[in-house]
Amino acid sequence: MKKFLKYFLIILAIILLIGLAGFLFIEIRGIPSYEAKKIDYKVEIISERVERGKKLALLLCANCHKDRQTGALTGHLMPDVPKEFGTVYSQNITQDKTYGIGTWTDGELLYLLRTGVKRNGQYAPPWMAKLPHMADEDINSVIAFLHSDDPMVAASPTPDTPCSPSFLSKFLATVAFKPLPMPEHKIEMPDTSNAVELGRYLVFNLECFSCHSADYKTNDYLNPEKSVGYLGGGNKPLDLEGKEIVTQNLTPDDETGIGRMTEDAFVNEVKSGIKEGQPALRLPM
């Protein structure tokens, strides 16, 4: 019996030491880095692309990167990121060559937007949107806008404030959230005459599923429909005051979802934020 207890304690000590070593490794190393592949890629900046890119950037990038006082995409503290992920600041993505992305190539921006890997190899943590399903032309439009002369991205020498990711963020970025693969083939724009195909494209690429599935930690960004509680709501993002806002069920369920909502009511809610008979929608929606 004593020998068994001795071996048990030795094994337990080894397990604890391994666990401690793993904890220290993840905590000290932080968010992991990867090889940043160099891609020879050039986007022609034309007015149609810049206009489309600005529209997409306002939907995908501005909520996190836009300074509400200046209107420039210089980054700021993100109080709406759940506290369990740490203290998060968005980065300067204006054309400033020192503090922004003024020296980034189109290929480096493409690789970041597709995979989540920055040009220095560091992985952009889970709170940054990745766009593995976005059509090539829409990606080109975003890049064209970021390299345009629009005031939102005009060079601004605003230094970045370093993030302080929590151990959970570091752990998830180590074991769960990995860089996404670069698409192996061209991704075409959806058929705009097919409402279901177009809607699916928007739900995936405008991150509807990300907030309206069960939890950010269990989202499947390569296969959104496999996310736990896909579009069933219940996720708990924060508003700008740090208050939890439970997301709605967007499935066709008549009782808890949008099954009984008319098309006009849905359009009005999404475009204007006005919800019939109820308080207006608020951030983070």
PDB file of C-alpha atoms in Angstrom:
ATOM      1  CA  MET A   1       0.000   0.000   0.000  1.00  0.00           C
ATOM      2  CA  LYS A   2       2.826   2.380   0.917  1.00  0.00           C
ATOM      3  CA  LYS A   3       4.606   1.601  -2.344  1.00  0.00           C
ATOM      4  CA  PHE A   4       1.410   2.316  -4.294  1.00  0.00           C
ATOM      5  CA  LEU A   5       0.950   5.618  -2.475  1.00  0.00           C
ATOM      6  CA  LYS A   6       4.583   6.532  -3.157  1.00  0.00           C
ATOM      7  CA  TYR A   7       4.237   5.875  -6.899  1.00  0.00           C
ATOM      8  CA  PHE A   8       0.912   7.709  -6.988  1.00  0.00           C
ATOM      9  CA  LEU A   9       2.455  10.793  -5.397  1.00  0.00           C
ATOM     10  CA  ILE A  10       5.409  10.666  -7.790  1.00  0.00           C
ATOM     11  CA  ILE A  11       3.099  10.447 -10.814  1.00  0.00           C
ATOM     12  CA  LEU A  12       0.928  13.248  -9.419  1.00  0.00           C
ATOM     13  CA  ALA A  13       4.009  15.431  -8.885  1.00  0.00           C
ATOM     14  CA  ILE A  14       5.159  14.792 -12.453  1.00  0.00           C
ATOM     15  CA  ILE A  15       1.722  15.702 -13.810  1.00  0.00           C
ATOM     16  CA  LEU A  16       1.685  18.886 -11.744  1.00  0.00           C
ATOM     17  CA  LEU A  17       5.194  19.818 -12.916  1.00  0.00           C
ATOM     18  CA  ILE A  18       4.232  19.249 -16.549  1.00  0.00           C
ATOM     19  CA  GLY A  19       1.099  21.324 -16.050  1.00  0.00           C
ATOM     20  CA  LEU A  20       3.074  24.120 -14.405  1.00  0.00           C
ATOM     21  CA  ALA A  21       5.683  24.027 -17.156  1.00  0.00           C
ATOM     22  CA  GLY A  22       2.940  24.237 -19.785  1.00  0.00           C
ATOM     23  CA  PHE A  23       1.294  27.137 -17.971  1.00  0.00           C
ATOM     24  CA  LEU A  24       4.578  29.056 -17.694  1.00  0.00           C
ATOM     25  CA  PHE A  25       5.450  28.385 -21.342  1.00  0.00           C
ATOM     26  CA  ILE A  26       2.109  29.689 -22.624  1.00  0.00           C
ATOM     27  CA  GLU A  27       2.030  32.630 -20.204  1.00  0.00           C
ATOM     28  CA  ILE A  28       5.579  33.788 -20.959  1.00  0.00           C
ATOM     29  CA  ARG A  29       5.550  33.172 -24.709  1.00  0.00           C
ATOM     30  CA  GLY A  30       2.164  34.851 -25.217  1.00  0.00           C
ATOM     31  CA  ILE A  31       0.280  34.798 -28.504  1.00  0.00           C
ATOM     32  CA  PRO A  32       2.206  32.455 -30.844  1.00  0.00           C
ATOM     33  CA  SER A  33       3.930  33.477 -34.055  1.00  0.00           C
ATOM     34  CA  TYR A  34       4.123  31.667 -37.389  1.00  0.00           C
ATOM     35  CA  GLU A  35       5.877  31.945 -40.709  1.00  0.00           C
ATOM     36  CA  ALA A  36       4.505  34.889 -42.652  1.00  0.00           C
ATOM     37  CA  LYS A  37       4.515  33.798 -46.276  1.00  0.00           C
ATOM     38  CA  LYS A  38       5.420  36.385 -48.865  1.00  0.00           C
ATOM     39  CA  ILE A  39       2.799  36.721 -51.580  1.00  0.00           C
ATOM     40  CA  ASP A  40       3.337  38.606 -54.807  1.00  0.00           C
ATOM     41  CA  TYR A  41      -0.011  40.345 -55.060  1.00  0.00           C
ATOM     42  CA  LYS A  42      -1.094  43.682 -56.446  1.00  0.00           C
ATOM     43  CA  VAL A  43      -4.532  45.298 -56.328  1.00  0.00           C
ATOM     44  CA  GLU A  44      -5.480  47.969 -58.822  1.00  0.00           C
ATOM     45  CA  ILE A  45      -6.990  50.910 -56.964  1.00  0.00           C
ATOM     46  CA  ILE A  46     -10.095  52.012 -58.844  1.00  0.00           C
ATOM     47  CA  SER A  47     -12.991  54.116 -57.563  1.00  0.00           C
ATOM     48  CA  GLU A  48     -15.508  51.255 -57.623  1.00  0.00           C
ATOM     49  CA  ARG A  49     -13.272  49.102 -55.457  1.00  0.00           C
ATOM     50  CA  VAL A  50     -12.539  51.903 -53.015  1.00  0.00           C
ATOM     51  CA  GLU A  51     -16.255  52.624 -52.639  1.00  0.00           C
ATOM     52  CA  ARG A  52     -17.073  48.956 -52.066  1.00  0.00           C
ATOM     53  CA  GLY A  53     -14.078  48.539 -49.767  1.00  0.00           C
ATOM     54  CA  LYS A  54     -15.144  51.479 -47.613  1.00  0.00           C
ATOM     55  CA  LYS A  55     -18.609  49.990 -47.234  1.00  0.00           C
ATOM     56  CA  LEU A  56     -17.116  46.670 -46.124  1.00  0.00           C
ATOM     57  CA  ALA A  57     -14.612  48.392 -43.840  1.00  0.00           C
ATOM     58  CA  LEU A  58     -17.400  50.339 -42.142  1.00  0.00           C
ATOM     59  CA  LEU A  59     -19.184  47.048 -41.461  1.00  0.00           C
ATOM     60  CA  LEU A  60     -16.150  44.948 -40.496  1.00  0.00           C
ATOM     61  CA  CYS A  61     -13.265  47.172 -39.406  1.00  0.00           C
ATOM     62  CA  ALA A  62     -14.568  50.531 -38.198  1.00  0.00           C
ATOM     63  CA  ASN A  63     -16.360  49.283 -35.084  1.00  0.00           C
ATOM     64  CA  CYS A  64     -13.018  48.130 -33.686  1.00  0.00           C
ATOM     65  CA  HIS A  65     -10.481  50.467 -35.307  1.00  0.00           C
ATOM     66  CA  LYS A  66     -12.326  53.782 -35.649  1.00  0.00           C
ATOM     67  CA  ASP A  67     -11.528  56.590 -33.232  1.00  0.00           C
ATOM     68  CA  ARG A  68     -14.936  58.047 -32.447  1.00  0.00           C
ATOM     69  CA  GLN A  69     -13.525  61.547 -31.999  1.00  0.00           C
ATOM     70  CA  THR A  70     -11.440  61.835 -35.156  1.00  0.00           C
ATOM     71  CA  GLY A  71     -13.165  59.291 -37.424  1.00  0.00           C
ATOM     72  CA  ALA A  72      -9.772  57.842 -38.382  1.00  0.00           C
ATOM     73  CA  LEU A  73      -8.907  54.142 -38.150  1.00  0.00           C
ATOM     74  CA  THR A  74      -6.184  54.710 -35.560  1.00  0.00           C
ATOM     75  CA  GLY A  75      -7.398  52.144 -33.010  1.00  0.00           C
ATOM     76  CA  HIS A  76      -8.559  52.459 -29.419  1.00  0.00           C
ATOM     77  CA  LEU A  77      -9.369  50.539 -26.243  1.00  0.00           C
ATOM     78  CA  MET A  78     -11.996  47.879 -26.948  1.00  0.00           C
ATOM     79  CA  PRO A  79     -14.168  47.666 -23.811  1.00  0.00           C
ATOM     80  CA  ASP A  80     -16.609  45.434 -25.674  1.00  0.00           C
ATOM     81  CA  VAL A  81     -14.120  42.553 -25.778  1.00  0.00           C
ATOM     82  CA  PRO A  82     -15.066  40.096 -22.990  1.00  0.00           C
ATOM     83  CA  LYS A  83     -12.829  40.634 -19.957  1.00  0.00           C
ATOM     84  CA  GLU A  84     -11.890  36.971 -19.986  1.00  0.00           C
ATOM     85  CA  PHE A  85      -9.772  37.719 -23.068  1.00  0.00           C
ATOM     86  CA  GLY A  86      -7.766  40.460 -21.329  1.00  0.00           C
ATOM     87  CA  THR A  87      -7.321  44.170 -22.084  1.00  0.00           C
ATOM     88  CA  VAL A  88      -7.479  44.701 -25.832  1.00  0.00           C
ATOM     89  CA  TYR A  89      -6.571  47.684 -27.993  1.00  0.00           C
ATOM     90  CA  SER A  90      -7.189  47.790 -31.727  1.00  0.00           C
ATOM     91  CA  GLN A  91      -4.313  48.877 -33.913  1.00  0.00           C
ATOM     92  CA  ASN A  92      -3.611  51.851 -36.151  1.00  0.00           C
ATOM     93  CA  ILE A  93      -4.497  50.818 -39.721  1.00  0.00           C
ATOM     94  CA  THR A  94      -4.079  54.213 -41.361  1.00  0.00           C
ATOM     95  CA  GLN A  95      -1.395  54.757 -43.991  1.00  0.00           C
ATOM     96  CA  ASP A  96       1.149  56.099 -41.527  1.00  0.00           C
ATOM     97  CA  LYS A  97       4.478  54.457 -42.376  1.00  0.00           C
ATOM     98  CA  THR A  98       5.699  54.299 -38.786  1.00  0.00           C
ATOM     99  CA  TYR A  99       2.641  53.433 -36.716  1.00  0.00           C
ATOM    100  CA  GLY A 100       0.124  52.269 -39.335  1.00  0.00           C
ATOM    101  CA  ILE A 101       0.146  50.057 -42.418  1.00  0.00           C
ATOM    102  CA  GLY A 102       1.699  52.579 -44.808  1.00  0.00           C
ATOM    103  CA  THR A 103       4.535  50.222 -45.730  1.00  0.00           C
ATOM    104  CA  TRP A 104       2.443  47.059 -45.898  1.00  0.00           C
ATOM    105  CA  THR A 105       2.190  45.456 -49.327  1.00  0.00           C
ATOM    106  CA  ASP A 106      -1.060  44.222 -50.838  1.00  0.00           C
ATOM    107  CA  GLY A 107       0.197  40.673 -50.366  1.00  0.00           C
ATOM    108  CA  GLU A 108       0.863  41.231 -46.655  1.00  0.00           C
ATOM    109  CA  LEU A 109      -2.620  42.653 -46.152  1.00  0.00           C
ATOM    110  CA  LEU A 110      -4.149  39.775 -48.101  1.00  0.00           C
ATOM    111  CA  TYR A 111      -2.299  37.201 -45.991  1.00  0.00           C
ATOM    112  CA  LEU A 112      -3.416  38.876 -42.754  1.00  0.00           C
ATOM    113  CA  LEU A 113      -7.061  39.148 -43.801  1.00  0.00           C
ATOM    114  CA  ARG A 114      -7.195  35.542 -44.985  1.00  0.00           C
ATOM    115  CA  THR A 115      -5.084  33.739 -42.379  1.00  0.00           C
ATOM    116  CA  GLY A 116      -4.831  36.053 -39.374  1.00  0.00           C
ATOM    117  CA  VAL A 117      -1.014  36.172 -39.528  1.00  0.00           C
ATOM    118  CA  LYS A 118       0.661  39.582 -39.531  1.00  0.00           C
ATOM    119  CA  ARG A 119       3.702  40.313 -41.640  1.00  0.00           C
ATOM    120  CA  ASN A 120       5.980  39.864 -38.608  1.00  0.00           C
ATOM    121  CA  GLY A 121       4.522  36.389 -38.107  1.00  0.00           C
ATOM    122  CA  GLN A 122       2.429  37.147 -35.029  1.00  0.00           C
ATOM    123  CA  TYR A 123      -1.038  35.636 -35.008  1.00  0.00           C
ATOM    124  CA  ALA A 124      -3.893  38.115 -34.694  1.00  0.00           C
ATOM    125  CA  PRO A 125      -5.914  36.823 -31.706  1.00  0.00           C
ATOM    126  CA  PRO A 126      -9.536  35.608 -31.847  1.00  0.00           C
ATOM    127  CA  TRP A 127     -11.035  39.074 -31.509  1.00  0.00           C
ATOM    128  CA  MET A 128      -9.839  40.098 -34.975  1.00  0.00           C
ATOM    129  CA  ALA A 129     -12.091  39.041 -37.839  1.00  0.00           C
ATOM    130  CA  LYS A 130     -10.602  36.721 -40.453  1.00  0.00           C
ATOM    131  CA  LEU A 131     -12.088  36.455 -43.930  1.00  0.00           C
ATOM    132  CA  PRO A 132     -11.562  32.925 -45.292  1.00  0.00           C
ATOM    133  CA  HIS A 133     -14.868  32.944 -47.205  1.00  0.00           C
ATOM    134  CA  MET A 134     -14.856  36.460 -48.658  1.00  0.00           C
ATOM    135  CA  ALA A 135     -14.787  36.695 -52.453  1.00  0.00           C
ATOM    136  CA  ASP A 136     -11.466  37.725 -53.978  1.00  0.00           C
ATOM    137  CA  GLU A 137     -13.014  40.859 -55.441  1.00  0.00           C
ATOM    138  CA  ASP A 138     -14.345  41.968 -52.042  1.00  0.00           C
ATOM    139  CA  ILE A 139     -10.938  41.325 -50.441  1.00  0.00           C
ATOM    140  CA  ASN A 140      -9.390  43.404 -53.212  1.00  0.00           C
ATOM    141  CA  SER A 141     -11.875  46.169 -52.474  1.00  0.00           C
ATOM    142  CA  VAL A 142     -10.933  46.228 -48.776  1.00  0.00           C
ATOM    143  CA  ILE A 143      -7.232  46.400 -49.668  1.00  0.00           C
ATOM    144  CA  ALA A 144      -7.896  49.135 -52.235  1.00  0.00           C
ATOM    145  CA  PHE A 145      -9.733  51.186 -49.612  1.00  0.00           C
ATOM    146  CA  LEU A 146      -6.966  50.746 -47.023  1.00  0.00           C
ATOM    147  CA  HIS A 147      -4.469  52.049 -49.601  1.00  0.00           C
ATOM    148  CA  SER A 148      -6.723  54.862 -50.848  1.00  0.00           C
ATOM    149  CA  ASP A 149      -6.723  58.575 -50.060  1.00  0.00           C
ATOM    150  CA  ASP A 150      -9.911  58.382 -47.987  1.00  0.00           C
ATOM    151  CA  PRO A 151      -9.720  60.517 -44.802  1.00  0.00           C
ATOM    152  CA  MET A 152     -10.475  57.482 -42.625  1.00  0.00           C
ATOM    153  CA  VAL A 153      -7.151  55.898 -43.599  1.00  0.00           C
ATOM    154  CA  ALA A 154      -5.068  59.026 -44.142  1.00  0.00           C
ATOM    155  CA  ALA A 155      -1.691  58.701 -42.396  1.00  0.00           C
ATOM    156  CA  SER A 156      -1.989  59.465 -38.683  1.00  0.00           C
ATOM    157  CA  PRO A 157       1.071  59.143 -36.392  1.00  0.00           C
ATOM    158  CA  THR A 158      -0.857  57.559 -33.544  1.00  0.00           C
ATOM    159  CA  PRO A 159       1.198  54.917 -31.710  1.00  0.00           C
ATOM    160  CA  ASP A 160      -0.394  51.571 -30.946  1.00  0.00           C
ATOM    161  CA  THR A 161      -1.129  50.660 -27.345  1.00  0.00           C
ATOM    162  CA  PRO A 162       0.024  47.089 -26.639  1.00  0.00           C
ATOM    163  CA  CYS A 163      -2.671  44.572 -25.722  1.00  0.00           C
ATOM    164  CA  SER A 164      -2.567  42.576 -22.513  1.00  0.00           C
ATOM    165  CA  PRO A 165      -4.111  39.239 -23.502  1.00  0.00           C
ATOM    166  CA  SER A 166      -5.221  36.970 -20.690  1.00  0.00           C
ATOM    167  CA  PHE A 167      -3.913  33.467 -20.151  1.00  0.00           C
ATOM    168  CA  LEU A 168      -7.162  32.198 -21.688  1.00  0.00           C
ATOM    169  CA  SER A 169      -6.460  34.133 -24.897  1.00  0.00           C
ATOM    170  CA  LYS A 170      -2.906  32.805 -25.003  1.00  0.00           C
ATOM    171  CA  PHE A 171      -4.114  29.276 -24.312  1.00  0.00           C
ATOM    172  CA  LEU A 172      -6.860  29.378 -26.960  1.00  0.00           C
ATOM    173  CA  ALA A 173      -4.438  30.840 -29.511  1.00  0.00           C
ATOM    174  CA  THR A 174      -2.094  27.944 -28.713  1.00  0.00           C
ATOM    175  CA  VAL A 175      -4.478  24.986 -28.785  1.00  0.00           C
ATOM    176  CA  ALA A 176      -7.683  26.044 -30.537  1.00  0.00           C
ATOM    177  CA  PHE A 177      -7.475  29.150 -32.715  1.00  0.00           C
ATOM    178  CA  LYS A 178      -4.841  28.623 -35.376  1.00  0.00           C
ATOM    179  CA  PRO A 179      -3.993  30.537 -38.560  1.00  0.00           C
ATOM    180  CA  LEU A 180      -6.516  29.799 -41.280  1.00  0.00           C
ATOM    181  CA  PRO A 181      -5.293  28.337 -44.575  1.00  0.00           C
ATOM    182  CA  MET A 182      -4.971  30.496 -47.648  1.00  0.00           C
ATOM    183  CA  PRO A 183      -7.681  29.564 -50.176  1.00  0.00           C
ATOM    184  CA  GLU A 184      -6.360  27.244 -52.859  1.00  0.00           C
ATOM    185  CA  HIS A 185      -8.692  28.550 -55.548  1.00  0.00           C
ATOM    186  CA  LYS A 186     -10.391  31.771 -56.545  1.00  0.00           C
ATOM    187  CA  ILE A 187     -13.462  32.669 -54.509  1.00  0.00           C
ATOM    188  CA  GLU A 188     -16.137  34.146 -56.745  1.00  0.00           C
ATOM    189  CA  MET A 189     -18.737  36.728 -55.750  1.00  0.00           C
ATOM    190  CA  PRO A 190     -22.130  35.227 -54.888  1.00  0.00           C
ATOM    191  CA  ASP A 191     -24.987  35.209 -57.370  1.00  0.00           C
ATOM    192  CA  THR A 192     -26.833  38.366 -56.351  1.00  0.00           C
ATOM    193  CA  SER A 193     -30.018  37.087 -58.000  1.00  0.00           C
ATOM    194  CA  ASN A 194     -30.045  34.120 -55.603  1.00  0.00           C
ATOM    195  CA  ALA A 195     -31.254  35.564 -52.281  1.00  0.00           C
ATOM    196  CA  VAL A 196     -30.287  32.491 -50.251  1.00  0.00           C
ATOM    197  CA  GLU A 197     -26.762  32.306 -51.706  1.00  0.00           C
ATOM    198  CA  LEU A 198     -26.234  36.032 -51.214  1.00  0.00           C
ATOM    199  CA  GLY A 199     -27.613  35.918 -47.668  1.00  0.00           C
ATOM    200  CA  ARG A 200     -25.375  33.012 -46.721  1.00  0.00           C
ATOM    201  CA  TYR A 201     -22.377  34.936 -48.070  1.00  0.00           C
ATOM    202  CA  LEU A 202     -23.265  37.983 -45.970  1.00  0.00           C
ATOM    203  CA  VAL A 203     -23.959  35.986 -42.793  1.00  0.00           C
ATOM    204  CA  PHE A 204     -20.531  34.356 -43.091  1.00  0.00           C
ATOM    205  CA  ASN A 205     -18.509  37.401 -44.129  1.00  0.00           C
ATOM    206  CA  LEU A 206     -20.163  40.116 -42.057  1.00  0.00           C
ATOM    207  CA  GLU A 207     -19.636  37.952 -38.978  1.00  0.00           C
ATOM    208  CA  CYS A 208     -23.343  37.560 -38.137  1.00  0.00           C
ATOM    209  CA  PHE A 209     -22.750  33.941 -37.136  1.00  0.00           C
ATOM    210  CA  SER A 210     -19.817  34.873 -34.913  1.00  0.00           C
ATOM    211  CA  CYS A 211     -21.907  36.926 -32.481  1.00  0.00           C
ATOM    212  CA  HIS A 212     -25.191  35.063 -32.899  1.00  0.00           C
ATOM    213  CA  SER A 213     -23.901  31.530 -32.265  1.00  0.00           C
ATOM    214  CA  ALA A 214     -23.423  30.152 -28.755  1.00  0.00           C
ATOM    215  CA  ASP A 215     -19.955  31.431 -27.859  1.00  0.00           C
ATOM    216  CA  TYR A 216     -16.901  32.969 -29.534  1.00  0.00           C
ATOM    217  CA  LYS A 217     -14.758  30.178 -28.087  1.00  0.00           C
ATOM    218  CA  THR A 218     -16.691  27.455 -29.925  1.00  0.00           C
ATOM    219  CA  ASN A 219     -17.140  29.171 -33.295  1.00  0.00           C
ATOM    220  CA  ASP A 220     -15.836  27.337 -36.353  1.00  0.00           C
ATOM    221  CA  TYR A 221     -14.600  30.075 -38.660  1.00  0.00           C
ATOM    222  CA  LEU A 222     -13.741  27.742 -41.521  1.00  0.00           C
ATOM    223  CA  ASN A 223     -17.108  25.994 -41.304  1.00  0.00           C
ATOM    224  CA  PRO A 224     -19.482  28.512 -39.690  1.00  0.00           C
ATOM    225  CA  GLU A 225     -22.499  26.186 -39.865  1.00  0.00           C
ATOM    226  CA  LYS A 226     -20.619  23.774 -37.571  1.00  0.00           C
ATOM    227  CA  SER A 227     -20.321  26.408 -34.834  1.00  0.00           C
ATOM    228  CA  VAL A 228     -21.980  25.370 -31.577  1.00  0.00           C
ATOM    229  CA  GLY A 229     -25.488  26.836 -31.502  1.00  0.00           C
ATOM    230  CA  TYR A 230     -25.131  28.201 -35.035  1.00  0.00           C
ATOM    231  CA  LEU A 231     -27.239  31.394 -35.273  1.00  0.00           C
ATOM    232  CA  GLY A 232     -29.196  30.303 -32.194  1.00  0.00           C
ATOM    233  CA  GLY A 233     -28.032  33.280 -30.127  1.00  0.00           C
ATOM    234  CA  GLY A 234     -27.034  33.224 -26.488  1.00  0.00           C
ATOM    235  CA  ASN A 235     -23.525  34.619 -26.944  1.00  0.00           C
ATOM    236  CA  LYS A 236     -22.698  37.423 -24.505  1.00  0.00           C
ATOM    237  CA  PRO A 237     -20.668  40.217 -26.094  1.00  0.00           C
ATOM    238  CA  LEU A 238     -20.202  43.452 -24.158  1.00  0.00           C
ATOM    239  CA  ASP A 239     -21.382  46.960 -24.909  1.00  0.00           C
ATOM    240  CA  LEU A 240     -19.090  49.975 -24.546  1.00  0.00           C
ATOM    241  CA  GLU A 241     -19.797  50.108 -20.818  1.00  0.00           C
ATOM    242  CA  GLY A 242     -18.803  46.490 -20.308  1.00  0.00           C
ATOM    243  CA  LYS A 243     -22.367  45.249 -19.874  1.00  0.00           C
ATOM    244  CA  GLU A 244     -23.247  41.816 -21.228  1.00  0.00           C
ATOM    245  CA  ILE A 245     -25.707  41.829 -24.128  1.00  0.00           C
ATOM    246  CA  VAL A 246     -27.219  38.434 -24.938  1.00  0.00           C
ATOM    247  CA  THR A 247     -27.469  37.930 -28.700  1.00  0.00           C
ATOM    248  CA  GLN A 248     -30.735  36.970 -30.358  1.00  0.00           C
ATOM    249  CA  ASN A 249     -31.741  33.712 -31.960  1.00  0.00           C
ATOM    250  CA  LEU A 250     -31.695  34.277 -35.735  1.00  0.00           C
ATOM    251  CA  THR A 251     -33.047  30.870 -36.687  1.00  0.00           C
ATOM    252  CA  PRO A 252     -36.617  30.532 -38.117  1.00  0.00           C
ATOM    253  CA  ASP A 253     -38.003  29.317 -34.779  1.00  0.00           C
ATOM    254  CA  ASP A 254     -41.442  30.889 -34.248  1.00  0.00           C
ATOM    255  CA  GLU A 255     -41.123  31.251 -30.472  1.00  0.00           C
ATOM    256  CA  THR A 256     -37.536  32.289 -29.804  1.00  0.00           C
ATOM    257  CA  GLY A 257     -36.222  33.149 -33.270  1.00  0.00           C
ATOM    258  CA  ILE A 258     -37.320  35.305 -36.189  1.00  0.00           C
ATOM    259  CA  GLY A 259     -39.822  32.865 -37.679  1.00  0.00           C
ATOM    260  CA  ARG A 260     -42.732  35.260 -37.233  1.00  0.00           C
ATOM    261  CA  MET A 261     -40.862  38.419 -38.198  1.00  0.00           C
ATOM    262  CA  THR A 262     -41.962  40.024 -41.451  1.00  0.00           C
ATOM    263  CA  GLU A 263     -39.439  40.922 -44.115  1.00  0.00           C
ATOM    264  CA  ASP A 264     -40.164  44.633 -43.651  1.00  0.00           C
ATOM    265  CA  ALA A 265     -39.622  44.394 -39.887  1.00  0.00           C
ATOM    266  CA  PHE A 266     -36.342  42.523 -40.361  1.00  0.00           C
ATOM    267  CA  VAL A 267     -35.044  45.039 -42.906  1.00  0.00           C
ATOM    268  CA  ASN A 268     -36.032  47.953 -40.674  1.00  0.00           C
ATOM    269  CA  GLU A 269     -34.338  46.397 -37.668  1.00  0.00           C
ATOM    270  CA  VAL A 270     -31.077  45.637 -39.460  1.00  0.00           C
ATOM    271  CA  LYS A 271     -30.825  48.891 -41.439  1.00  0.00           C
ATOM    272  CA  SER A 272     -32.141  51.398 -38.895  1.00  0.00           C
ATOM    273  CA  GLY A 273     -31.802  49.632 -35.556  1.00  0.00           C
ATOM    274  CA  ILE A 274     -35.490  50.207 -34.840  1.00  0.00           C
ATOM    275  CA  LYS A 275     -37.333  47.266 -33.335  1.00  0.00           C
ATOM    276  CA  GLU A 276     -41.099  47.537 -33.432  1.00  0.00           C
ATOM    277  CA  GLY A 277     -42.603  47.972 -29.976  1.00  0.00           C
ATOM    278  CA  GLN A 278     -39.259  47.572 -28.219  1.00  0.00           C
ATOM    279  CA  PRO A 279     -36.182  49.666 -27.386  1.00  0.00           C
ATOM    280  CA  ALA A 280     -33.921  50.455 -30.349  1.00  0.00           C
ATOM    281  CA  LEU A 281     -31.011  48.119 -30.970  1.00  0.00           C
ATOM    282  CA  ARG A 282     -27.786  49.144 -29.254  1.00  0.00           C
ATOM    283  CA  LEU A 283     -24.126  48.239 -29.383  1.00  0.00           C
ATOM    284  CA  PRO A 284     -22.562  45.824 -30.046  1.00  0.00           C
ATOM    285  CA  MET A 285     -25.216  45.182 -32.719  1.00  0.00           C
TER     286      MET A 285
END
